[in-house]
PDB file of C-alpha atoms and ligand atoms in Angstrom:
ATOM      1  CA  MET A   1      38.304  23.327  10.455  1.00 39.00           C
ATOM      2  CA  HIS A   2      36.940  21.235   7.593  1.00 45.00           C
ATOM      3  CA  LYS A   3      33.284  22.089   7.002  1.00 44.00           C
ATOM      4  CA  GLN A   4      32.073  18.502   7.240  1.00 43.00           C
ATOM      5  CA  THR A   5      33.897  17.922  10.518  1.00 44.00           C
ATOM      6  CA  PHE A   6      32.443  21.123  11.894  1.00 42.00           C
ATOM      7  CA  GLU A   7      28.894  20.118  10.930  1.00 44.00           C
ATOM      8  CA  LYS A   8      29.366  16.709  12.480  1.00 44.00           C
ATOM      9  CA  GLN A   9      30.561  18.285  15.718  1.00 43.00           C
ATOM     10  CA  THR A  10      27.637  20.703  15.741  1.00 42.00           C
ATOM     11  CA  LEU A  11      25.205  17.824  15.317  1.00 42.00           C
ATOM     12  CA  LEU A  12      26.913  15.915  18.084  1.00 45.00           C
ATOM     13  CA  LEU A  13      26.673  18.898  20.400  1.00 41.00           C
ATOM     14  CA  ASN A  14      22.994  19.366  19.592  1.00 44.00           C
ATOM     15  CA  TYR A  15      22.399  15.711  20.254  1.00 52.00           C
ATOM     16  CA  MET A  16      24.286  15.824  23.538  1.00 62.00           C
ATOM     17  CA  ALA A  17      22.779  19.004  24.958  1.00 89.00           C
ATOM     18  CA  SER A  18      19.846  18.518  27.311  1.00 94.00           C
ATOM     19  CA  ARG A  19      16.640  20.133  26.055  1.00 95.00           C
ATOM     20  CA  LYS A  20      15.465  22.779  28.557  1.00 96.00           C
ATOM     21  CA  LEU A  21      11.719  22.175  28.712  1.00 96.00           C
ATOM     22  CA  TYR A  22      11.150  25.259  30.911  1.00 96.00           C
ATOM     23  CA  MET A  23      12.497  27.435  28.047  1.00 93.00           C
ATOM     24  CA  ASP A  24       9.695  26.579  25.597  1.00 93.00           C
ATOM     25  CA  SER A  25       7.427  29.389  26.841  1.00 94.00           C
ATOM     26  CA  ILE A  26       6.387  31.220  30.007  1.00 96.00           C
ATOM     27  CA  ASP A  27       3.632  28.601  30.373  1.00 96.00           C
ATOM     28  CA  SER A  28       6.189  25.799  30.340  1.00 97.00           C
ATOM     29  CA  CYS A  29       7.736  27.307  33.501  1.00 97.00           C
ATOM     30  CA  TYR A  30       4.596  26.029  35.266  1.00 98.00           C
ATOM     31  CA  LEU A  31       5.132  22.359  34.337  1.00 98.00           C
ATOM     32  CA  LYS A  32       6.125  20.168  37.287  1.00 98.00           C
ATOM     33  CA  ASN A  33       6.551  16.656  35.809  1.00 98.00           C
ATOM     34  CA  PHE A  34       8.369  15.341  32.789  1.00 98.00           C
ATOM     35  CA  THR A  35       9.750  12.138  31.317  1.00 98.00           C
ATOM     36  CA  ALA A  36      13.295  11.781  30.017  1.00 97.00           C
ATOM     37  CA  GLN A  37      16.068   9.373  29.133  1.00 96.00           C
ATOM     38  CA  VAL A  38      19.435   9.140  30.821  1.00 96.00           C
ATOM     39  CA  THR A  39      22.170  10.175  28.334  1.00 95.00           C
ATOM     40  CA  ALA A  40      25.203  10.115  30.647  1.00 94.00           C
ATOM     41  CA  ILE A  41      26.057   9.071  34.187  1.00 94.00           C
ATOM     42  CA  ASP A  42      28.849   9.530  36.659  1.00 92.00           C
ATOM     43  CA  ASP A  43      29.418   8.621  40.305  1.00 91.00           C
ATOM     44  CA  ASN A  44      26.796  10.942  41.759  1.00 95.00           C
ATOM     45  CA  SER A  45      24.893  12.563  38.894  1.00 96.00           C
ATOM     46  CA  VAL A  46      22.821  11.749  35.812  1.00 96.00           C
ATOM     47  CA  THR A  47      22.445  13.750  32.605  1.00 96.00           C
ATOM     48  CA  LEU A  48      19.051  13.669  30.884  1.00 97.00           C
ATOM     49  CA  ASP A  49      18.071  14.280  27.244  1.00 96.00           C
ATOM     50  CA  GLN A  50      15.476  16.802  28.438  1.00 97.00           C
ATOM     51  CA  THR A  51      14.643  18.381  31.768  1.00 98.00           C
ATOM     52  CA  LEU A  52      12.463  20.787  33.723  1.00 98.00           C
ATOM     53  CA  PHE A  53      15.153  21.157  36.407  1.00 98.00           C
ATOM     54  CA  TYR A  54      16.723  24.613  36.160  1.00 97.00           C
ATOM     55  CA  PRO A  55      20.537  24.424  36.532  1.00 97.00           C
ATOM     56  CA  LEU A  56      22.379  27.066  38.552  1.00 97.00           C
ATOM     57  CA  GLY A  57      23.007  30.039  36.285  1.00 94.00           C
ATOM     58  CA  GLY A  58      22.206  33.634  35.434  1.00 92.00           C
ATOM     59  CA  GLY A  59      22.054  34.364  39.169  1.00 94.00           C
ATOM     60  CA  GLN A  60      19.149  31.924  39.680  1.00 96.00           C
ATOM     61  CA  ASN A  61      19.566  28.981  42.025  1.00 97.00           C
ATOM     62  CA  TRP A  62      18.918  25.389  40.903  1.00 98.00           C
ATOM     63  CA  ASP A  63      15.692  23.456  41.231  1.00 98.00           C
ATOM     64  CA  THR A  64      15.391  20.463  43.519  1.00 98.00           C
ATOM     65  CA  GLY A  65      12.963  17.523  43.272  1.00 98.00           C
ATOM     66  CA  THR A  66      12.916  13.807  42.531  1.00 98.00           C
ATOM     67  CA  ILE A  67      13.729  11.324  39.784  1.00 98.00           C
ATOM     68  CA  THR A  68      11.668   8.127  39.706  1.00 98.00           C
ATOM     69  CA  TRP A  69      12.114   5.034  37.542  1.00 96.00           C
ATOM     70  CA  ASP A  70      11.294   1.325  37.504  1.00 93.00           C
ATOM     71  CA  GLY A  71      12.741   0.233  40.780  1.00 81.00           C
ATOM     72  CA  GLY A  72      13.859   3.466  42.340  1.00 93.00           C
ATOM     73  CA  LYS A  73      13.348   7.024  43.456  1.00 96.00           C
ATOM     74  CA  LEU A  74      16.044   9.568  44.283  1.00 96.00           C
ATOM     75  CA  SER A  75      16.150  13.161  45.471  1.00 98.00           C
ATOM     76  CA  VAL A  76      17.767  15.692  43.146  1.00 98.00           C
ATOM     77  CA  THR A  77      19.767  17.942  45.463  1.00 98.00           C
ATOM     78  CA  GLU A  78      21.758  20.034  42.992  1.00 98.00           C
ATOM     79  CA  VAL A  79      21.558  20.798  39.260  1.00 98.00           C
ATOM     80  CA  ARG A  80      24.403  22.176  37.146  1.00 97.00           C
ATOM     81  CA  GLY A  81      25.521  22.587  33.539  1.00 95.00           C
ATOM     82  CA  ARG A  82      24.500  24.877  30.699  1.00 88.00           C
ATOM     83  CA  ALA A  83      24.505  22.465  27.734  1.00 91.00           C
ATOM     84  CA  ASP A  84      24.280  19.041  29.365  1.00 94.00           C
ATOM     85  CA  VAL A  85      22.346  19.311  32.608  1.00 96.00           C
ATOM     86  CA  GLN A  86      23.690  17.171  35.456  1.00 97.00           C
ATOM     87  CA  HIS A  87      21.215  16.146  38.143  1.00 98.00           C
ATOM     88  CA  TYR A  88      23.018  15.294  41.408  1.00 98.00           C
ATOM     89  CA  VAL A  89      21.346  12.309  43.034  1.00 97.00           C
ATOM     90  CA  GLY A  90      24.100  10.879  45.245  1.00 94.00           C
ATOM     91  CA  GLU A  91      26.361   7.856  45.006  1.00 91.00           C
ATOM     92  CA  ASP A  92      25.233   4.366  43.970  1.00 89.00           C
ATOM     93  CA  HIS A  93      22.220   5.726  42.123  1.00 93.00           C
ATOM     94  CA  GLY A  94      21.868   2.551  40.055  1.00 92.00           C
ATOM     95  CA  LEU A  95      20.805   4.344  36.857  1.00 94.00           C
ATOM     96  CA  SER A  96      22.237   3.438  33.439  1.00 93.00           C
ATOM     97  CA  ILE A  97      22.456   5.235  30.106  1.00 94.00           C
ATOM     98  CA  GLY A  98      19.198   4.754  28.195  1.00 94.00           C
ATOM     99  CA  ASP A  99      17.003   4.342  31.306  1.00 95.00           C
ATOM    100  CA  SER A 100      13.626   6.099  31.195  1.00 97.00           C
ATOM    101  CA  VAL A 101      12.873   8.271  34.210  1.00 98.00           C
ATOM    102  CA  GLU A 102      10.173  10.586  35.460  1.00 98.00           C
ATOM    103  CA  GLY A 103      11.272  13.879  36.962  1.00 98.00           C
ATOM    104  CA  LYS A 104       9.331  16.050  39.364  1.00 98.00           C
ATOM    105  CA  ILE A 105      10.467  19.475  40.507  1.00 98.00           C
ATOM    106  CA  ASP A 106       9.842  20.982  43.940  1.00 98.00           C
ATOM    107  CA  TRP A 107       7.158  23.451  42.938  1.00 98.00           C
ATOM    108  CA  ASN A 108       7.269  25.712  46.016  1.00 97.00           C
ATOM    109  CA  ARG A 109      10.966  26.382  45.519  1.00 98.00           C
ATOM    110  CA  ARG A 110      10.647  26.861  41.730  1.00 98.00           C
ATOM    111  CA  HIS A 111       7.635  29.167  42.010  1.00 98.00           C
ATOM    112  CA  ALA A 112       9.505  31.298  44.562  1.00 98.00           C
ATOM    113  CA  HIS A 113      12.417  31.546  42.089  1.00 98.00           C
ATOM    114  CA  MET A 114      10.016  32.539  39.288  1.00 98.00           C
ATOM    115  CA  ARG A 115       8.488  35.289  41.441  1.00 98.00           C
ATOM    116  CA  MET A 116      11.855  36.484  42.764  1.00 98.00           C
ATOM    117  CA  HIS A 117      13.393  36.527  39.280  1.00 98.00           C
ATOM    118  CA  THR A 118      10.520  38.489  37.735  1.00 98.00           C
ATOM    119  CA  ALA A 119      10.774  40.930  40.680  1.00 98.00           C
ATOM    120  CA  GLN A 120      14.458  41.371  39.828  1.00 98.00           C
ATOM    121  CA  HIS A 121      13.618  42.398  36.238  1.00 98.00           C
ATOM    122  CA  LEU A 122      11.073  44.865  37.582  1.00 98.00           C
ATOM    123  CA  VAL A 123      13.416  46.474  40.130  1.00 98.00           C
ATOM    124  CA  SER A 124      16.387  46.552  37.720  1.00 97.00           C
ATOM    125  CA  GLY A 125      14.286  48.415  35.130  1.00 97.00           C
ATOM    126  CA  LEU A 126      12.983  50.860  37.752  1.00 98.00           C
ATOM    127  CA  VAL A 127      16.453  51.641  39.131  1.00 98.00           C
ATOM    128  CA  TYR A 128      17.731  52.333  35.625  1.00 97.00           C
ATOM    129  CA  GLU A 129      14.814  54.693  34.928  1.00 97.00           C
ATOM    130  CA  LEU A 130      14.738  56.434  38.325  1.00 97.00           C
ATOM    131  CA  TYR A 131      18.439  56.785  39.109  1.00 97.00           C
ATOM    132  CA  ASP A 132      20.340  58.081  36.081  1.00 96.00           C
ATOM    133  CA  GLY A 133      20.808  54.825  34.254  1.00 97.00           C
ATOM    134  CA  ALA A 134      22.291  52.867  37.192  1.00 97.00           C
ATOM    135  CA  ARG A 135      22.950  49.372  35.904  1.00 96.00           C
ATOM    136  CA  THR A 136      22.416  45.893  37.273  1.00 96.00           C
ATOM    137  CA  VAL A 137      25.884  44.350  37.633  1.00 95.00           C
ATOM    138  CA  GLY A 138      24.962  41.171  39.507  1.00 96.00           C
ATOM    139  CA  ASN A 139      22.080  39.269  41.070  1.00 96.00           C
ATOM    140  CA  GLN A 140      21.401  36.199  43.197  1.00 97.00           C
ATOM    141  CA  ILE A 141      17.918  34.672  43.120  1.00 97.00           C
ATOM    142  CA  HIS A 142      16.960  32.382  46.005  1.00 97.00           C
ATOM    143  CA  ALA A 143      13.629  31.086  47.300  1.00 97.00           C
ATOM    144  CA  ASP A 144      13.641  33.046  50.582  1.00 97.00           C
ATOM    145  CA  ARG A 145      15.615  36.214  49.718  1.00 97.00           C
ATOM    146  CA  SER A 146      17.318  37.688  46.693  1.00 98.00           C
ATOM    147  CA  ARG A 147      19.774  40.459  45.979  1.00 98.00           C
ATOM    148  CA  ILE A 148      20.721  42.783  43.140  1.00 98.00           C
ATOM    149  CA  ASP A 149      23.931  44.811  42.735  1.00 98.00           C
ATOM    150  CA  PHE A 150      23.605  48.249  41.107  1.00 98.00           C
ATOM    151  CA  ASN A 151      26.273  50.594  39.781  1.00 97.00           C
ATOM    152  CA  PRO A 152      26.780  53.506  40.004  1.00 97.00           C
ATOM    153  CA  VAL A 153      24.290  54.504  42.688  1.00 97.00           C
ATOM    154  CA  LYS A 154      23.991  55.308  46.370  1.00 96.00           C
ATOM    155  CA  PHE A 155      20.543  54.831  47.853  1.00 97.00           C
ATOM    156  CA  SER A 156      19.162  57.147  50.527  1.00 97.00           C
ATOM    157  CA  GLU A 157      16.288  55.894  52.707  1.00 97.00           C
ATOM    158  CA  GLU A 158      13.898  58.022  50.663  1.00 98.00           C
ATOM    159  CA  MET A 159      15.138  56.500  47.405  1.00 98.00           C
ATOM    160  CA  ILE A 160      14.625  52.978  48.760  1.00 98.00           C
ATOM    161  CA  GLU A 161      11.146  53.844  49.979  1.00 98.00           C
ATOM    162  CA  ASP A 162      10.276  55.364  46.621  1.00 98.00           C
ATOM    163  CA  LEU A 163      11.742  52.395  44.716  1.00 98.00           C
ATOM    164  CA  PHE A 164       9.794  49.761  46.645  1.00 98.00           C
ATOM    165  CA  HIS A 165       6.627  51.867  46.566  1.00 98.00           C
ATOM    166  CA  LYS A 166       6.850  52.079  42.765  1.00 98.00           C
ATOM    167  CA  ALA A 167       7.760  48.394  42.448  1.00 98.00           C
ATOM    168  CA  ASN A 168       4.707  47.403  44.492  1.00 98.00           C
ATOM    169  CA  GLU A 169       2.514  49.690  42.397  1.00 98.00           C
ATOM    170  CA  MET A 170       3.779  47.840  39.331  1.00 98.00           C
ATOM    171  CA  VAL A 171       3.028  44.492  40.996  1.00 98.00           C
ATOM    172  CA  GLU A 172      -0.545  45.690  41.609  1.00 98.00           C
ATOM    173  CA  SER A 173      -0.857  46.778  37.963  1.00 98.00           C
ATOM    174  CA  ASN A 174      -0.586  43.043  37.159  1.00 98.00           C
ATOM    175  CA  LEU A 175       0.936  43.634  33.703  1.00 98.00           C
ATOM    176  CA  ASP A 176       1.489  40.528  31.586  1.00 98.00           C
ATOM    177  CA  VAL A 177       4.931  38.958  31.401  1.00 98.00           C
ATOM    178  CA  THR A 178       5.625  37.307  28.033  1.00 98.00           C
ATOM    179  CA  ASP A 179       8.567  35.834  26.179  1.00 96.00           C
ATOM    180  CA  CYS A 180       9.579  36.197  22.544  1.00 95.00           C
ATOM    181  CA  VAL A 181      12.615  36.082  20.283  1.00 95.00           C
ATOM    182  CA  MET A 182      13.928  39.414  19.012  1.00 95.00           C
ATOM    183  CA  THR A 183      16.875  40.481  16.916  1.00 95.00           C
ATOM    184  CA  ARG A 184      19.589  42.639  18.400  1.00 94.00           C
ATOM    185  CA  ASP A 185      18.424  45.604  16.278  1.00 94.00           C
ATOM    186  CA  GLU A 186      14.792  45.245  17.395  1.00 96.00           C
ATOM    187  CA  ILE A 187      15.782  45.204  21.064  1.00 96.00           C
ATOM    188  CA  ASN A 188      18.081  48.211  20.674  1.00 95.00           C
ATOM    189  CA  SER A 189      15.404  50.169  18.793  1.00 97.00           C
ATOM    190  CA  ILE A 190      13.041  49.828  21.779  1.00 97.00           C
ATOM    191  CA  MET A 191      15.383  50.203  24.749  1.00 96.00           C
ATOM    192  CA  PRO A 192      18.871  51.659  25.373  1.00 95.00           C
ATOM    193  CA  PRO A 193      21.513  48.882  25.163  1.00 94.00           C
ATOM    194  CA  GLU A 194      22.840  49.994  28.577  1.00 93.00           C
ATOM    195  CA  ARG A 195      19.485  49.149  30.149  1.00 94.00           C
ATOM    196  CA  THR A 196      19.168  45.690  28.580  1.00 94.00           C
ATOM    197  CA  ASN A 197      22.939  44.986  28.895  1.00 91.00           C
ATOM    198  CA  MET A 198      22.910  44.328  25.134  1.00 92.00           C
ATOM    199  CA  ASP A 199      26.170  46.294  24.900  1.00 92.00           C
ATOM    200  CA  LEU A 200      27.871  43.567  26.970  1.00 90.00           C
ATOM    201  CA  LEU A 201      26.799  40.657  24.732  1.00 89.00           C
ATOM    202  CA  PRO A 202      29.123  39.445  21.970  1.00 89.00           C
ATOM    203  CA  ILE A 203      28.263  41.043  18.625  1.00 89.00           C
ATOM    204  CA  SER A 204      27.973  37.521  17.157  1.00 89.00           C
ATOM    205  CA  VAL A 205      24.737  37.019  19.117  1.00 88.00           C
ATOM    206  CA  LYS A 206      22.039  38.162  16.681  1.00 89.00           C
ATOM    207  CA  GLN A 207      18.821  36.805  18.191  1.00 92.00           C
ATOM    208  CA  LEU A 208      17.834  36.555  21.808  1.00 94.00           C
ATOM    209  CA  ARG A 209      15.114  35.192  24.018  1.00 94.00           C
ATOM    210  CA  ILE A 210      13.510  38.232  25.581  1.00 96.00           C
ATOM    211  CA  ILE A 211      11.349  38.486  28.695  1.00 96.00           C
ATOM    212  CA  ARG A 212       8.936  41.370  28.203  1.00 97.00           C
ATOM    213  CA  ILE A 213       6.864  43.134  30.861  1.00 98.00           C
ATOM    214  CA  GLY A 214       3.644  44.699  29.526  1.00 97.00           C
ATOM    215  CA  ASP A 215       3.863  46.479  26.177  1.00 96.00           C
ATOM    216  CA  ASN A 216       7.646  46.974  26.214  1.00 95.00           C
ATOM    217  CA  VAL A 217       7.634  48.429  29.762  1.00 96.00           C
ATOM    218  CA  ASP A 218      10.723  46.291  30.257  1.00 97.00           C
ATOM    219  CA  LEU A 219      12.755  44.024  27.972  1.00 97.00           C
ATOM    220  CA  CYS A 220      15.462  41.726  29.256  1.00 95.00           C
ATOM    221  CA  PRO A 221      17.425  39.004  27.456  1.00 94.00           C
ATOM    222  CA  CYS A 222      17.157  36.092  29.884  1.00 94.00           C
ATOM    223  CA  ALA A 223      17.155  32.282  30.072  1.00 92.00           C
ATOM    224  CA  GLY A 224      15.632  32.049  33.556  1.00 95.00           C
ATOM    225  CA  THR A 225      12.124  31.185  34.754  1.00 97.00           C
ATOM    226  CA  HIS A 226       9.447  33.859  35.284  1.00 98.00           C
ATOM    227  CA  VAL A 227       5.776  34.289  36.227  1.00 98.00           C
ATOM    228  CA  ARG A 228       2.989  35.125  33.739  1.00 98.00           C
ATOM    229  CA  ALA A 229       1.911  38.419  35.318  1.00 98.00           C
ATOM    230  CA  LEU A 230       3.395  40.919  37.776  1.00 98.00           C
ATOM    231  CA  GLY A 231       0.582  40.396  40.316  1.00 98.00           C
ATOM    232  CA  GLU A 232       1.869  36.881  40.958  1.00 98.00           C
ATOM    233  CA  ILE A 233       5.079  38.353  42.469  1.00 98.00           C
ATOM    234  CA  GLY A 234       3.122  39.511  45.539  1.00 98.00           C
ATOM    235  CA  GLU A 235       4.173  42.320  47.825  1.00 98.00           C
ATOM    236  CA  MET A 236       7.905  43.112  47.712  1.00 98.00           C
ATOM    237  CA  GLU A 237       9.717  43.881  50.950  1.00 98.00           C
ATOM    238  CA  PHE A 238      13.084  45.647  51.260  1.00 98.00           C
ATOM    239  CA  LEU A 239      15.500  43.746  53.536  1.00 98.00           C
ATOM    240  CA  GLY A 240      18.715  45.755  53.431  1.00 98.00           C
ATOM    241  CA  LYS A 241      21.414  47.536  51.460  1.00 97.00           C
ATOM    242  CA  LYS A 242      25.171  47.202  51.499  1.00 97.00           C
ATOM    243  CA  ASN A 243      27.946  49.290  50.004  1.00 97.00           C
ATOM    244  CA  LYS A 244      30.111  46.938  47.892  1.00 97.00           C
ATOM    245  CA  GLY A 245      32.659  49.617  46.925  1.00 95.00           C
ATOM    246  CA  LYS A 246      33.478  51.383  43.632  1.00 96.00           C
ATOM    247  CA  GLY A 247      29.965  52.799  43.384  1.00 96.00           C
ATOM    248  CA  THR A 248      28.193  49.436  43.701  1.00 98.00           C
ATOM    249  CA  THR A 249      25.300  49.014  46.137  1.00 98.00           C
ATOM    250  CA  ARG A 250      23.637  45.670  46.921  1.00 98.00           C
ATOM    251  CA  ILE A 251      19.923  45.622  47.676  1.00 98.00           C
ATOM    252  CA  SER A 252      18.246  42.600  49.294  1.00 98.00           C
ATOM    253  CA  TYR A 253      14.529  41.859  49.208  1.00 98.00           C
ATOM    254  CA  THR A 254      11.989  39.193  49.925  1.00 98.00           C
ATOM    255  CA  LEU A 255       8.396  38.602  48.838  1.00 98.00           C
ATOM    256  CA  GLU A 256       5.115  37.998  50.583  1.00 96.00           C
ATOM    257  CA  GLY A 257       5.125  34.360  51.753  1.00 95.00           C
ATOM    258  CA  CYS A 258       8.830  33.763  50.897  1.00 95.00           C
ATOM    259  CA  GLU A 259      10.396  34.959  54.151  1.00 83.00           C
ATOM    260  CA  SER A 260      12.591  32.320  55.791  1.00 74.00           C
TER     261      SER A 260
HETATM  262 ZN1   ZN B 301      15.041  36.705  33.921  1.00 50.88          ZN
END
């Protein structure tokens, strides 16, 4: 492709992509209100130039909330898209490109996701360390219960008890959770690439946003939302395990105050 054309397309993409305000820092995960402009519309959704609404992805469920503007208020029931973020508000929304809106996320749901997601990092790191490098091969983060798939591992009752005991000890330690940008080499010099799943990322990815627990107790490349300190997770409770075949076991958990 001609260089100039390529640059033009890159600029266009950058212009089009919605800015993820919750990605700025761990602190920005705690923001609840924002202002934005509508950049695209269709029958039942609007795309905004910037947003605090987390779109479904990385195993984490979407945020819900409201969009308010001069003359209207709508519930956001679903949020999707990795570059442009579509906010589903239902038919006949009446919004036009260029309209200014105020967004507000449902904080109880978001905070539960932040706690659940940080708990997932904690448990994934512990399982890798305790059980011969068993890896996290999938996860689903919801507000009331979450699940993580590990491979290869089979959990006895004692192993589960030990795992949740250690996880809750870590929660009580209240270590800081921070974010930073690291190069591939930096990450791999601190932690085995099998633990961070760095070995699964395309070699072209040179720098990553990292979520760090304590002083490199855990590192995880991640674009989700997280809490500032482990204590905020609250007590973790094991809900169940399920054999998913081929050495994969699914573990479900909930947190204090999140039970449905
Ligand atoms: Zn994460």
